[in-house]
Tab-separated table of C-alpha atoms in Angstrom:
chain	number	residue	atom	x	y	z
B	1	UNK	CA	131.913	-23.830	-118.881
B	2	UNK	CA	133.656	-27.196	-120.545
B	3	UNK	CA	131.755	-28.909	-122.646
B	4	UNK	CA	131.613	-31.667	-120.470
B	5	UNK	CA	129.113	-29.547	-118.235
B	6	UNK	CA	126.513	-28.591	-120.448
B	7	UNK	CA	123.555	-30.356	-121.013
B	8	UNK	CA	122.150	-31.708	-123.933
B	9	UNK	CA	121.110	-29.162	-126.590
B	10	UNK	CA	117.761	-30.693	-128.777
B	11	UNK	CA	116.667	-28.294	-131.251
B	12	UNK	CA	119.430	-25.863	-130.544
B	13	UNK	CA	117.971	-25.122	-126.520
B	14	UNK	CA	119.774	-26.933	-124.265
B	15	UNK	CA	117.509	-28.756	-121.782
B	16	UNK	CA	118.535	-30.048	-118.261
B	17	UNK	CA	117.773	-33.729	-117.535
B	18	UNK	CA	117.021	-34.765	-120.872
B	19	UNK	CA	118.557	-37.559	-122.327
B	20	UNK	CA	120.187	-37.348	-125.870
B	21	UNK	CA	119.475	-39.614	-128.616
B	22	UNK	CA	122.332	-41.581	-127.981
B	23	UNK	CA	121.636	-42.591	-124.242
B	24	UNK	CA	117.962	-43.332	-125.748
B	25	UNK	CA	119.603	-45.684	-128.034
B	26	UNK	CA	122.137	-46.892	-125.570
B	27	UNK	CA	118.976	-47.566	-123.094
B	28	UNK	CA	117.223	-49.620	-125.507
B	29	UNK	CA	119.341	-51.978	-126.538
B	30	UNK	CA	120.643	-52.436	-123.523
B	31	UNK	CA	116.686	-53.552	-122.206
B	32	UNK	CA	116.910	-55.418	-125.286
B	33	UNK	CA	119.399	-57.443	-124.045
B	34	UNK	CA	118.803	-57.806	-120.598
B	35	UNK	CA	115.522	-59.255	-121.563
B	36	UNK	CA	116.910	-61.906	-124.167
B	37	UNK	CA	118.016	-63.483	-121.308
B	38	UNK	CA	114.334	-64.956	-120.743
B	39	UNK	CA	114.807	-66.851	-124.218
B	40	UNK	CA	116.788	-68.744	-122.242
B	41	UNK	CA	113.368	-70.427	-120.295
B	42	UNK	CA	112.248	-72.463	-123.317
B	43	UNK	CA	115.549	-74.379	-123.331
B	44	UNK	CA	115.223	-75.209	-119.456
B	45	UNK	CA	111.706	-76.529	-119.805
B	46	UNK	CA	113.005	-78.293	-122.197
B	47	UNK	CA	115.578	-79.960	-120.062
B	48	UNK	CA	112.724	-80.210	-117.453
B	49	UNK	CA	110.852	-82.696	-119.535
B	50	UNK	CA	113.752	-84.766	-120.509
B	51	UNK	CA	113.492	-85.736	-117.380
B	52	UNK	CA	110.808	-87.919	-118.339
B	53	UNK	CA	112.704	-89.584	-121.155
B	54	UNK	CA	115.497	-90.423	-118.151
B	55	UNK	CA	112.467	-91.438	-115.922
B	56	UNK	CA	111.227	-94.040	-118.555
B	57	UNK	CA	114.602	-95.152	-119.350
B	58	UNK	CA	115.322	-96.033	-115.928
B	59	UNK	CA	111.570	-97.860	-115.357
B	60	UNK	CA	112.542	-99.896	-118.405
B	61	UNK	CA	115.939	-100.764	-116.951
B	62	UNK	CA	114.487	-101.574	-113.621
B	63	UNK	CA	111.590	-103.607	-115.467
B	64	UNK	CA	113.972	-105.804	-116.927
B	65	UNK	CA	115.943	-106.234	-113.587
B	66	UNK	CA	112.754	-107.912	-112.178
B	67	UNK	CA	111.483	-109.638	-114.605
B	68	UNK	CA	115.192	-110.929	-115.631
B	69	UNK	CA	115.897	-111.376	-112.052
B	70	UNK	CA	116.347	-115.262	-112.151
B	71	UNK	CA	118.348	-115.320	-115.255
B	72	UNK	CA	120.952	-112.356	-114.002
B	73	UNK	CA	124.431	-114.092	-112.626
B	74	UNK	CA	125.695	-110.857	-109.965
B	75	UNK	CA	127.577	-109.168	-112.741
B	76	UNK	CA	124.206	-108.443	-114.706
B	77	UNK	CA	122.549	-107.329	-111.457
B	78	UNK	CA	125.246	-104.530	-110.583
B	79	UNK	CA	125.226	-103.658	-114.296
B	80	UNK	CA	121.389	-103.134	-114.383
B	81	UNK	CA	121.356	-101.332	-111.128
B	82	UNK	CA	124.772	-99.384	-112.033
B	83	UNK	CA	122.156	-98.037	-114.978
B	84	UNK	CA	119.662	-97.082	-112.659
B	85	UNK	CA	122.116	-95.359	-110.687
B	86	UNK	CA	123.777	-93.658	-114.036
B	87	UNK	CA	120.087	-92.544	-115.102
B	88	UNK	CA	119.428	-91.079	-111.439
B	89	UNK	CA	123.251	-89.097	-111.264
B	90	UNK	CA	122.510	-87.964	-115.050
B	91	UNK	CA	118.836	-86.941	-114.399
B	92	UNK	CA	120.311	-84.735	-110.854
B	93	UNK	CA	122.833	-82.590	-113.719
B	94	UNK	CA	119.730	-81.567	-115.507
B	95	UNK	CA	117.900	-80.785	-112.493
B	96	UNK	CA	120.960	-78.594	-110.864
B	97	UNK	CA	121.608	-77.461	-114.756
B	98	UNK	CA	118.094	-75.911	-115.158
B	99	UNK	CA	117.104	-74.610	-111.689
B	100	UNK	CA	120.503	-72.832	-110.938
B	101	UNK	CA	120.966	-71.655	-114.531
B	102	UNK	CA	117.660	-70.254	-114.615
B	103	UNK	CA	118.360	-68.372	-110.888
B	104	UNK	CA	122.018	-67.426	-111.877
B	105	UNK	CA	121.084	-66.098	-115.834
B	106	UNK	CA	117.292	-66.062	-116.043
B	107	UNK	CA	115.259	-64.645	-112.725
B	108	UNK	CA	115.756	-64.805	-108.861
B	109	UNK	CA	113.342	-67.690	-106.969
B	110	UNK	CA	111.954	-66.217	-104.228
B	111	UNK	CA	112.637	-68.549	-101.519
B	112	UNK	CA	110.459	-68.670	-98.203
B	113	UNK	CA	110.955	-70.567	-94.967
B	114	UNK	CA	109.223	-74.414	-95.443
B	115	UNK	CA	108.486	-73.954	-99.192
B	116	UNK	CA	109.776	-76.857	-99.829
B	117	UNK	CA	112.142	-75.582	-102.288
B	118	UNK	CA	115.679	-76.398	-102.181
B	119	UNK	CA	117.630	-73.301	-100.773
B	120	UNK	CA	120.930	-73.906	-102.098
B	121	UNK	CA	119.466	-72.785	-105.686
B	122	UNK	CA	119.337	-69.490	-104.488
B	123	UNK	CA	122.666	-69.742	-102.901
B	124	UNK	CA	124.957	-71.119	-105.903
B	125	UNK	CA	126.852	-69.048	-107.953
B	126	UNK	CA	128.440	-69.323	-111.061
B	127	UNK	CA	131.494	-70.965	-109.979
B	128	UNK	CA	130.098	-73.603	-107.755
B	129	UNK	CA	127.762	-74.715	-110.722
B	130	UNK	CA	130.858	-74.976	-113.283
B	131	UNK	CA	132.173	-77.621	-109.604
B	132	UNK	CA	129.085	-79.359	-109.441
B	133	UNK	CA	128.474	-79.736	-112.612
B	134	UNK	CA	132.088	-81.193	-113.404
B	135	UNK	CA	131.958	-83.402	-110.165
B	136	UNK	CA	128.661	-85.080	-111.756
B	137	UNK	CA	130.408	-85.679	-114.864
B	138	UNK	CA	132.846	-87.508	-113.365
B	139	UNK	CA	130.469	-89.288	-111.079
B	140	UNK	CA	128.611	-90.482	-114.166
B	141	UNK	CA	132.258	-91.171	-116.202
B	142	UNK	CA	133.151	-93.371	-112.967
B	143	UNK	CA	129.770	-95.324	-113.171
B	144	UNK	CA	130.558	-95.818	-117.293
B	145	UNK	CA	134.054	-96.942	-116.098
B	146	UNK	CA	132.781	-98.970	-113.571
B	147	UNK	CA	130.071	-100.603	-116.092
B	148	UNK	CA	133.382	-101.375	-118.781
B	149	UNK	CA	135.058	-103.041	-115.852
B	150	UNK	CA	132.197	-105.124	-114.338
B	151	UNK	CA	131.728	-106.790	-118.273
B	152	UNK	CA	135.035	-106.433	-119.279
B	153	UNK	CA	134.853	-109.799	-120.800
B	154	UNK	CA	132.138	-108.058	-123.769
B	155	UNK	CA	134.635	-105.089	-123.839
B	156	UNK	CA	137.414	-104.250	-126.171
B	157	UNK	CA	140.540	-103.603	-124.289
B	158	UNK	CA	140.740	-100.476	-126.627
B	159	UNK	CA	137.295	-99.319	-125.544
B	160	UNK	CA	138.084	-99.589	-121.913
B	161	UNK	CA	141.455	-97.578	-122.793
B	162	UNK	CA	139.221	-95.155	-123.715
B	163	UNK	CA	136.791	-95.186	-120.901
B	164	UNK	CA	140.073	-94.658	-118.142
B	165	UNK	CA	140.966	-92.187	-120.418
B	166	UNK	CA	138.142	-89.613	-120.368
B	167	UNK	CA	137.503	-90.282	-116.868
B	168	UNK	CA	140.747	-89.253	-115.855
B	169	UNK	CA	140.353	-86.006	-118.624
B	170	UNK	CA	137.402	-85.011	-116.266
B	171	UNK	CA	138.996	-85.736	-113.204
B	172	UNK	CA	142.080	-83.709	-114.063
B	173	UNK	CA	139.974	-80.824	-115.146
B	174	UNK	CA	137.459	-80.686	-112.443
B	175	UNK	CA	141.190	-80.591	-110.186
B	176	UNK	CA	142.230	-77.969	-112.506
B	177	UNK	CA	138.963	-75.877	-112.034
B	178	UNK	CA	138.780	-75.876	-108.709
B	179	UNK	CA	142.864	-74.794	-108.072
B	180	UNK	CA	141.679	-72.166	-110.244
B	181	UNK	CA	138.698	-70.842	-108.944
B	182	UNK	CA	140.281	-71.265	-105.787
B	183	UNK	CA	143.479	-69.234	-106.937
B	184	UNK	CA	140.929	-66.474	-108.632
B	185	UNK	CA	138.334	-66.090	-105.640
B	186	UNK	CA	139.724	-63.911	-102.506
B	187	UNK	CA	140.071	-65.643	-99.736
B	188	UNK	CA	137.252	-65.605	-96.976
B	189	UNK	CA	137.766	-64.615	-93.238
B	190	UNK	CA	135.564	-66.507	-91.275
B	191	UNK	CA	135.672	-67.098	-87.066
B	192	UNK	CA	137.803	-69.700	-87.235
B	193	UNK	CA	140.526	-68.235	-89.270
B	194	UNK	CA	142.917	-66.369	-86.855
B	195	UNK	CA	142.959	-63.333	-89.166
């Protein structure tokens, strides 16, 4: 008999089915981690309730749309409602941040048939979040971009240099992500494919 084959020997008797010390250990810790993961459900309520802060932000931009509605030449109406719209994009990356991180890393939703919860949650995996994710960013650098343009007579040529610049540094890497994940995932057979 190999010592690979015997079983673990406690008190100089070896008893079958057992487990040493060291798998004890090795169990532990290992519980000890897997349940860390729920510290992870303070910082997502947490992003939850920012929402309000982007809520508020957004009534107080649309307050002073109406009640500076007369005084507004076009330019300051897009630029008021381009910070609505910038609030609304921003306040749709928390939401996706903290419901699909805490599927993906915290616990499974249980999902039921006219819940009314959305079911993609449940369907998103790592790699689409890191896609969606980048893709708002650069929805919400576009709308920045867009705001730099639509006053660029209050903007420093230098700032709007800037502005192009990072929103091309998140297009580029949101392109770069995706040929990557795309390189990295195998590819899928469907019907349609001819394979």
């Amino acid at each position: 008999m190999s010592r690979f084959d015997r079983t673990p020997e406690i008190g100089g008797q070896t008893t079958p089915d057992e487990p040493s010390d060291q798998m004890l250990i090795r169990e532990w810790f290992e519980r000890l981690l897997f349940a860390s993961r729920f510290l992870l459900t303070p910082l997502y309520l947490a992003l939850a309730v920012s929402l309000l802060a982007l809520l508020a932000k957004a009534g107080l931009h649309l307050y002073f749309l109406i009640t500076q509605l007369q005084t507004f030449n076009d330019e300051g109406v897009l630029l008021s409602v381009l910070a609505i719209v910038d609030m609304t994009l921003t306040a749709s990356l928390v939401v996706i941040v903290f419901l699909s991180g805490y599927t993906n890393f915290v616990a499974p939703v249980a999902m039921k048939e006219g819940d009314g919860k959305p079911h993609w949650i449940a369907e998103i995996d790592f790699s689409e979040l890191k896609l969606k994710l980048m893709a708002s960013i650069v929805a919400i650098s576009a709308i920045k971009l867009l705001e730099g343009f639509m006053d660029v007579s209050h903007v420093a040529d230098r700032e709007l240099g800037w502005l192009v610049g990072i929103h091309l540094t998140f297009v580029a890497s949101t392109l770069l992500l995706a040929i990557a994940d795309r390189l990295s995932s195998p590819p899928r057979h469907g019907p349609t494919s001819g394979v």
